[in-house]
Short mmCIF file of C-alpha atoms and ligand atoms in Angstrom, two decimals:
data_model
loop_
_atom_site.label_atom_id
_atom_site.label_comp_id
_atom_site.label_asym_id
_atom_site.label_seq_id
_atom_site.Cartn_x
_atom_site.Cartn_y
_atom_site.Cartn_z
CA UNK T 1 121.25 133.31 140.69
CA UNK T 2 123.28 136.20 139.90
CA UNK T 3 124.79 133.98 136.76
CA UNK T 4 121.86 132.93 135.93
CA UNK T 5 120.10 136.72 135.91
CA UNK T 6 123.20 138.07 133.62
CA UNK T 7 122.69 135.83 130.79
CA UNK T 8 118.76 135.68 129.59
CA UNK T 9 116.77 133.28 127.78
CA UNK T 10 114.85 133.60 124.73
CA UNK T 11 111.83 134.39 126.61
CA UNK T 12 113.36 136.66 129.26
CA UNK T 13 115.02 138.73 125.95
CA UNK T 14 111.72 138.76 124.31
CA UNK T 15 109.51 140.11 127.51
CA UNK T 16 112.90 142.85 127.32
CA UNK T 17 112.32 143.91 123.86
CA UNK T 18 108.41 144.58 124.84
CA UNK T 19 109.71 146.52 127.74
CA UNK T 20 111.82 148.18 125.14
CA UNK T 21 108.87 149.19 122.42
CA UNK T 22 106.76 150.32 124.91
CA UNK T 23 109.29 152.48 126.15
CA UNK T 24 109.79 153.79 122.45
CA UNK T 25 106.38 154.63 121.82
CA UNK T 26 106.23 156.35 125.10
CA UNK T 27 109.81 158.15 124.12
CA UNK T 28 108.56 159.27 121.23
CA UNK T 29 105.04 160.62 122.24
CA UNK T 30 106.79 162.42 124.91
CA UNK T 31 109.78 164.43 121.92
CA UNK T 32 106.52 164.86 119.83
CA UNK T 33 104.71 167.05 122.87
CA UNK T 34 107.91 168.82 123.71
CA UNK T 35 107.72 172.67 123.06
CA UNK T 36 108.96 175.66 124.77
CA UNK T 37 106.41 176.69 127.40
CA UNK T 38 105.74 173.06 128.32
CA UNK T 39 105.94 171.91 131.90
CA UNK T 40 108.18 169.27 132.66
CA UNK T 41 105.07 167.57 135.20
CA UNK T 42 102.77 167.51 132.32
CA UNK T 43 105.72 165.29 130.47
CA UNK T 44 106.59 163.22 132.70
CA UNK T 45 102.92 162.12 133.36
CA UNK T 46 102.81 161.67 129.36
CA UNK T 47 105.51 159.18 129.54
CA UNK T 48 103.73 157.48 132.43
CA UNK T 49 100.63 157.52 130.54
CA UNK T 50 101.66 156.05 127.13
CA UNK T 51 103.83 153.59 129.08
CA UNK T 52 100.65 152.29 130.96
CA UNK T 53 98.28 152.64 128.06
CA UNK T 54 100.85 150.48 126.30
CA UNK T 55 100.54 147.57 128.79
CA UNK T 56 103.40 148.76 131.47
CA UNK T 57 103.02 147.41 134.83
CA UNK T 58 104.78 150.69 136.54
CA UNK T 59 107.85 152.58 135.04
CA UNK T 60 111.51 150.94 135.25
CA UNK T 61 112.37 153.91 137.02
CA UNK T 62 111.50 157.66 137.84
CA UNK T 63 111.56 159.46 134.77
CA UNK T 64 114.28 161.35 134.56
CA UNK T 65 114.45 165.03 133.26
CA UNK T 66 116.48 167.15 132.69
CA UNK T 67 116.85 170.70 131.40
CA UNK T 68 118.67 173.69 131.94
CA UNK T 69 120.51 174.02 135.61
CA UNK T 70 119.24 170.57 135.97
CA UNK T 71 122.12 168.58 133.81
CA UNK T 72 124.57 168.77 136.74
CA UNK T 73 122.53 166.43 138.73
CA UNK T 74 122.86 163.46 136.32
CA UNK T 75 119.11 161.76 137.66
CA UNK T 76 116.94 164.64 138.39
CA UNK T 77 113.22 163.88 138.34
CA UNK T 78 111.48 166.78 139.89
CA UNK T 79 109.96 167.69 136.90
CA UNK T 80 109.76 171.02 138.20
CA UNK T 81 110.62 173.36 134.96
CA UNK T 82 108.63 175.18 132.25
CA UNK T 83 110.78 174.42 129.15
CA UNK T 84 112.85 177.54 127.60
CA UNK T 85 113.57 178.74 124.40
CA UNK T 86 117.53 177.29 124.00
CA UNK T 87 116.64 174.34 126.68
CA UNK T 88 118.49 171.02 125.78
CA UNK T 89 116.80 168.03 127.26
CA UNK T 90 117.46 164.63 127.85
CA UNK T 91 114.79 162.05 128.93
CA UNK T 92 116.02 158.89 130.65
CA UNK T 93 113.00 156.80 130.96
CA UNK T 94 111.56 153.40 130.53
CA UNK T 95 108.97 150.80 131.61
CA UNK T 96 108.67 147.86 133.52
CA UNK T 97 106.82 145.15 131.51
CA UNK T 98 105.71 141.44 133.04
CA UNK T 99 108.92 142.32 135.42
CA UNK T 100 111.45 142.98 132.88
CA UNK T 101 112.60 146.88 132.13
CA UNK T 102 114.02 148.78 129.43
CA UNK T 103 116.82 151.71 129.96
CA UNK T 104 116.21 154.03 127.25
CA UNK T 105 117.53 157.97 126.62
CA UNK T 106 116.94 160.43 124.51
CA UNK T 107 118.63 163.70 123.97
CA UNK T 108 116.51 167.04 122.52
CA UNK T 109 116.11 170.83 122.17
CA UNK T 110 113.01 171.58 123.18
CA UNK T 111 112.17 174.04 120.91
CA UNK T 112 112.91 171.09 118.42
CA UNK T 113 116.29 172.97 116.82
CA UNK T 114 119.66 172.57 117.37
CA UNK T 115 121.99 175.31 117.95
CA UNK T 116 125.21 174.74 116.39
CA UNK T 117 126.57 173.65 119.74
CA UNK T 118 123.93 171.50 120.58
CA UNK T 119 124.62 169.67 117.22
CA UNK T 120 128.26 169.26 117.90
CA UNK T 121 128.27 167.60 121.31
CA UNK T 122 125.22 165.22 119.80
CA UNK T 123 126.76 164.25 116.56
CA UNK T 124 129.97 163.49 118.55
CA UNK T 125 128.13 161.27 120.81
CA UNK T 126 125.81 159.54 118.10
CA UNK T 127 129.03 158.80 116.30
CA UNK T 128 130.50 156.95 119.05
CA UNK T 129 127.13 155.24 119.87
CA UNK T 130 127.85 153.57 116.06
CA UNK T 131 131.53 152.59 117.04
CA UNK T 132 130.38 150.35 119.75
CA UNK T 133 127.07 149.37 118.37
CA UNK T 134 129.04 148.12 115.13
CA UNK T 135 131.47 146.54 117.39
CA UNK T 136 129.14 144.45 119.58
CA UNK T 137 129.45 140.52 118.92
CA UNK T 138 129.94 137.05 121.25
CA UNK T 139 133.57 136.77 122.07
CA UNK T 140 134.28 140.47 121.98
CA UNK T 141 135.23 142.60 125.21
CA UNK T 142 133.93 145.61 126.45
CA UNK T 143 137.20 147.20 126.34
CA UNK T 144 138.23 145.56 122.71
CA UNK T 145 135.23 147.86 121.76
CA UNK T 146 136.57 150.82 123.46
CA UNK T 147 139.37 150.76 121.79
CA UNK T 148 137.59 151.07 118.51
CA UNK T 149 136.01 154.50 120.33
CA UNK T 150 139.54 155.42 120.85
CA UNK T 151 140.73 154.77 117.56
CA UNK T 152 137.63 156.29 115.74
CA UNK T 153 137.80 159.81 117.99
CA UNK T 154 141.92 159.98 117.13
CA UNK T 155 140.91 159.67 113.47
CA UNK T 156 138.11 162.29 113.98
CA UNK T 157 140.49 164.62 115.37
CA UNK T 158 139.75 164.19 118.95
CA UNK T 159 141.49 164.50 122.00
CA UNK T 160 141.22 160.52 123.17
CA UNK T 161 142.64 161.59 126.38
CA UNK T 162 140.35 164.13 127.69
CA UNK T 163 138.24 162.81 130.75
CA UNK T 164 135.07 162.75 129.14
CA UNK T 165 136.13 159.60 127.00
CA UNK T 166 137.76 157.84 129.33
CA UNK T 167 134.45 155.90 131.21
CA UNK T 168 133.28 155.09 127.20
CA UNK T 169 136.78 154.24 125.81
CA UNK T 170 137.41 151.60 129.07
CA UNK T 171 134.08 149.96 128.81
CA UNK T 172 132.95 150.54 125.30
CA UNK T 173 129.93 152.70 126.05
CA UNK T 174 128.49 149.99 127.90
CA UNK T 175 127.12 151.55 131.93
CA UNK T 176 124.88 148.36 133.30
CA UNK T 177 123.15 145.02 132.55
CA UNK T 178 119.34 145.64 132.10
CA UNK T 179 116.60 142.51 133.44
CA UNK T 180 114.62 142.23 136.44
CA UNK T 181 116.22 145.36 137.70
CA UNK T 182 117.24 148.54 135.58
CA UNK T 183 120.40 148.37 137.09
CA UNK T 184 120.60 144.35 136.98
CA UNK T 185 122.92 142.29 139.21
CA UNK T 186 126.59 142.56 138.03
CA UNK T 187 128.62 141.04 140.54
CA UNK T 188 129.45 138.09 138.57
CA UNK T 189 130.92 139.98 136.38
CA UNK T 190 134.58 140.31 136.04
CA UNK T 191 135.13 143.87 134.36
CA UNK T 192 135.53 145.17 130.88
CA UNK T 193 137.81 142.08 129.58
CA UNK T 194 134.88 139.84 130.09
CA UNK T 195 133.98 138.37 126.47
CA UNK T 196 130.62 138.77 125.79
CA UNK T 197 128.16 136.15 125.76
CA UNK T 198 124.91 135.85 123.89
CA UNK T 199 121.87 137.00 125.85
CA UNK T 200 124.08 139.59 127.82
CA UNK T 201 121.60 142.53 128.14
CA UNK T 202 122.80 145.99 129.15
CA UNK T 203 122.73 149.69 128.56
CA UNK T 204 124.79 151.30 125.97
CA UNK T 205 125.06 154.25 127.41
CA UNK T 206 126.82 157.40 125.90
CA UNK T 207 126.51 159.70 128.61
CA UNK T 208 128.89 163.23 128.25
CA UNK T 209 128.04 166.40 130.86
CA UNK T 210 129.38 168.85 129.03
CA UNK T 211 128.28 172.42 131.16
CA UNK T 212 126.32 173.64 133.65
CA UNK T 213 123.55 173.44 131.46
CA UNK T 214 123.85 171.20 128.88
CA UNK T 215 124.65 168.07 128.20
CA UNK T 216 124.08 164.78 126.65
CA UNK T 217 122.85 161.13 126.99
CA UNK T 218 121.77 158.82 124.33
CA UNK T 219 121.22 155.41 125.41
CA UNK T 220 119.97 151.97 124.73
CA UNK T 221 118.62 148.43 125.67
CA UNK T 222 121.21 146.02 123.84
CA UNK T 223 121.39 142.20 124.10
CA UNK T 224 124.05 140.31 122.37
CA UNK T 225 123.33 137.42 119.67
CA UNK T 226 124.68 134.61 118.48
CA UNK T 227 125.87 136.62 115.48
CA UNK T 228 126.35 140.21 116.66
CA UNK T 229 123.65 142.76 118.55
CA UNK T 230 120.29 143.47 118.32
CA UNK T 231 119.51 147.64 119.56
CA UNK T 232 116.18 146.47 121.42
CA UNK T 233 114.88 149.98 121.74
CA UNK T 234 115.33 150.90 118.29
CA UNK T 235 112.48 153.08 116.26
CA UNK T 236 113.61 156.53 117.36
CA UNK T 237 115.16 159.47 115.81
CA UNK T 238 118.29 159.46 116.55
CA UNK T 239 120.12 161.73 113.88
CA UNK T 240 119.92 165.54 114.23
CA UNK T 241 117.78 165.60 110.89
CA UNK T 242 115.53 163.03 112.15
CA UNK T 243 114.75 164.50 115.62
CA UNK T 244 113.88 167.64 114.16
CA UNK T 245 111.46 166.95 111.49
CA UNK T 246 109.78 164.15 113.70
CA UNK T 247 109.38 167.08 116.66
CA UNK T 248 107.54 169.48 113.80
CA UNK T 249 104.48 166.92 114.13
CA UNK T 250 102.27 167.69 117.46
CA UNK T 251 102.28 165.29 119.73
CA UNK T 252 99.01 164.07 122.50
CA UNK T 253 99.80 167.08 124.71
CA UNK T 254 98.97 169.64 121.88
CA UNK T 255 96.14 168.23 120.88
CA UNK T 256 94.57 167.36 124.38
CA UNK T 257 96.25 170.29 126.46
CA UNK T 258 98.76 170.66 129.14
N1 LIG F 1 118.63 155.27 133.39
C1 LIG F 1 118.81 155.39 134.77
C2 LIG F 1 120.07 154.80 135.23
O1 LIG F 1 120.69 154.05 134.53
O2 LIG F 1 120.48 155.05 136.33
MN1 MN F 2 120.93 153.56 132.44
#
């Protein structure tokens, strides 16, 4: 069973990739209502709302928010803050659809600019995102891709030794295999020099704490094809520019109260 649950069918990848676009749509409602002054509860029942309205059966997971003094604890879902001027969020969320669930995170200031810091740290992670994204394919490794993230950050003028590289160079931003569970069984696999087999579906996960109060996480539902990758939550902004003309547009919450 636990071979059979690591590579998925056809069908299993398609009920997935629904998981995945309602978990989009619900993403992206959610960045569109973000503004400083906004309570985190009145979010999180946003994301809830859209997933359901969207044909959900219950969320993958409690969504996960966090802001402020909350980026130390990694999975916080209190939803217990008023958003700040200068917050940086990130919203790890997703649904569970017919069974299946999607793993999906995105990374935002809520008062829908970056500072110049904020920008640095993202744009460092959404550049290594690409690395292993381009990399994916049947027959590569895990850790074959890493070393592309090492490669690429020594060419970028990066230290590839500091600690915060080391979990995405040795695994190649891959964190877990997504299915029945968001964390799906793994025990039949053998590590990072595994070669990767078509209908392998996991989270590509590009996860860097950075302070007390900041930090980032941009992540994705990924299944490998017979020819390469498919990004099965795709449809967000994920560039800097992108984020922050798509969060000048009012989202549900501004038009139907907090
Ligand atoms: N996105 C939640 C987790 O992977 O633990
Ligand atoms: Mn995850």
């Amino acid at each position: 069973i636990q071979v059979m649950r690591k590579v998925k069918s056809p069908a299993e990848v398609a009920l997935v990739r629904e998981a995945a676009r309602i978990g989009v749509e619900a993403h992206l409602e959610f960045m569109r209502s973000t503004e400083v002054g906004m309570p985190e509860r009145a979010l999180a029942a946003l994301f809830e709302f859209v997933s359901k309205r969207e044909g959900a059966q219950e969320l993958a997971y409690e969504t996960i928010i966090m802001a402020g003094e909350h980026h130390p604890w990694g999975h916080y879902h209190r939803w217990d803050r008023t958003l700040e001027d200068g917050d940086f969020l990130i919203l790890d969320a997703g649904p569970d659809y017919a069974y299946y669930n999607a793993d999906i995170s995105t990374s935002f200031p809520a008062n829908g600019l970056f500072s110049s810091e904020q920008r640095e740290l993202y744009e460092l992670g959404l550049g290594i995102r690409q690395v292993c994204l381009d990399n994916y394919r049947p027959g590569t490794t895990f850790s074959a891709v890493g070393e592309e993230v090492r490669l690429w950050l020594m060419e970028n003028g990066h230290d590839a030794s500091a600690d915060r590289f080391r979990g995405l160079i040795r695994w190649g931003c891959y964190n877990h295999p997504i299915g029945m569970a968001t964390h799906d069984v793994m025990a039949s696999m053998t590590g990072p020099d595994e070669p990767l087999e078509a209908g392998f579906v996991f989270a590509c996960d590009i996860n860097m704490p950075e302070s007390e109060t900041m930090g980032i996480r941009i992540e994705d539902t990924v299944v490998i094809t017979d020819d390469g990758y498919e990004n099965l939550s795709t449809g967000l902004p994920r560039t800097v520019e992108e984020i922050e003309a798509f969060m000048r547009e009012d989202g549900l919450l501004q038009k139907v109260g907090r």
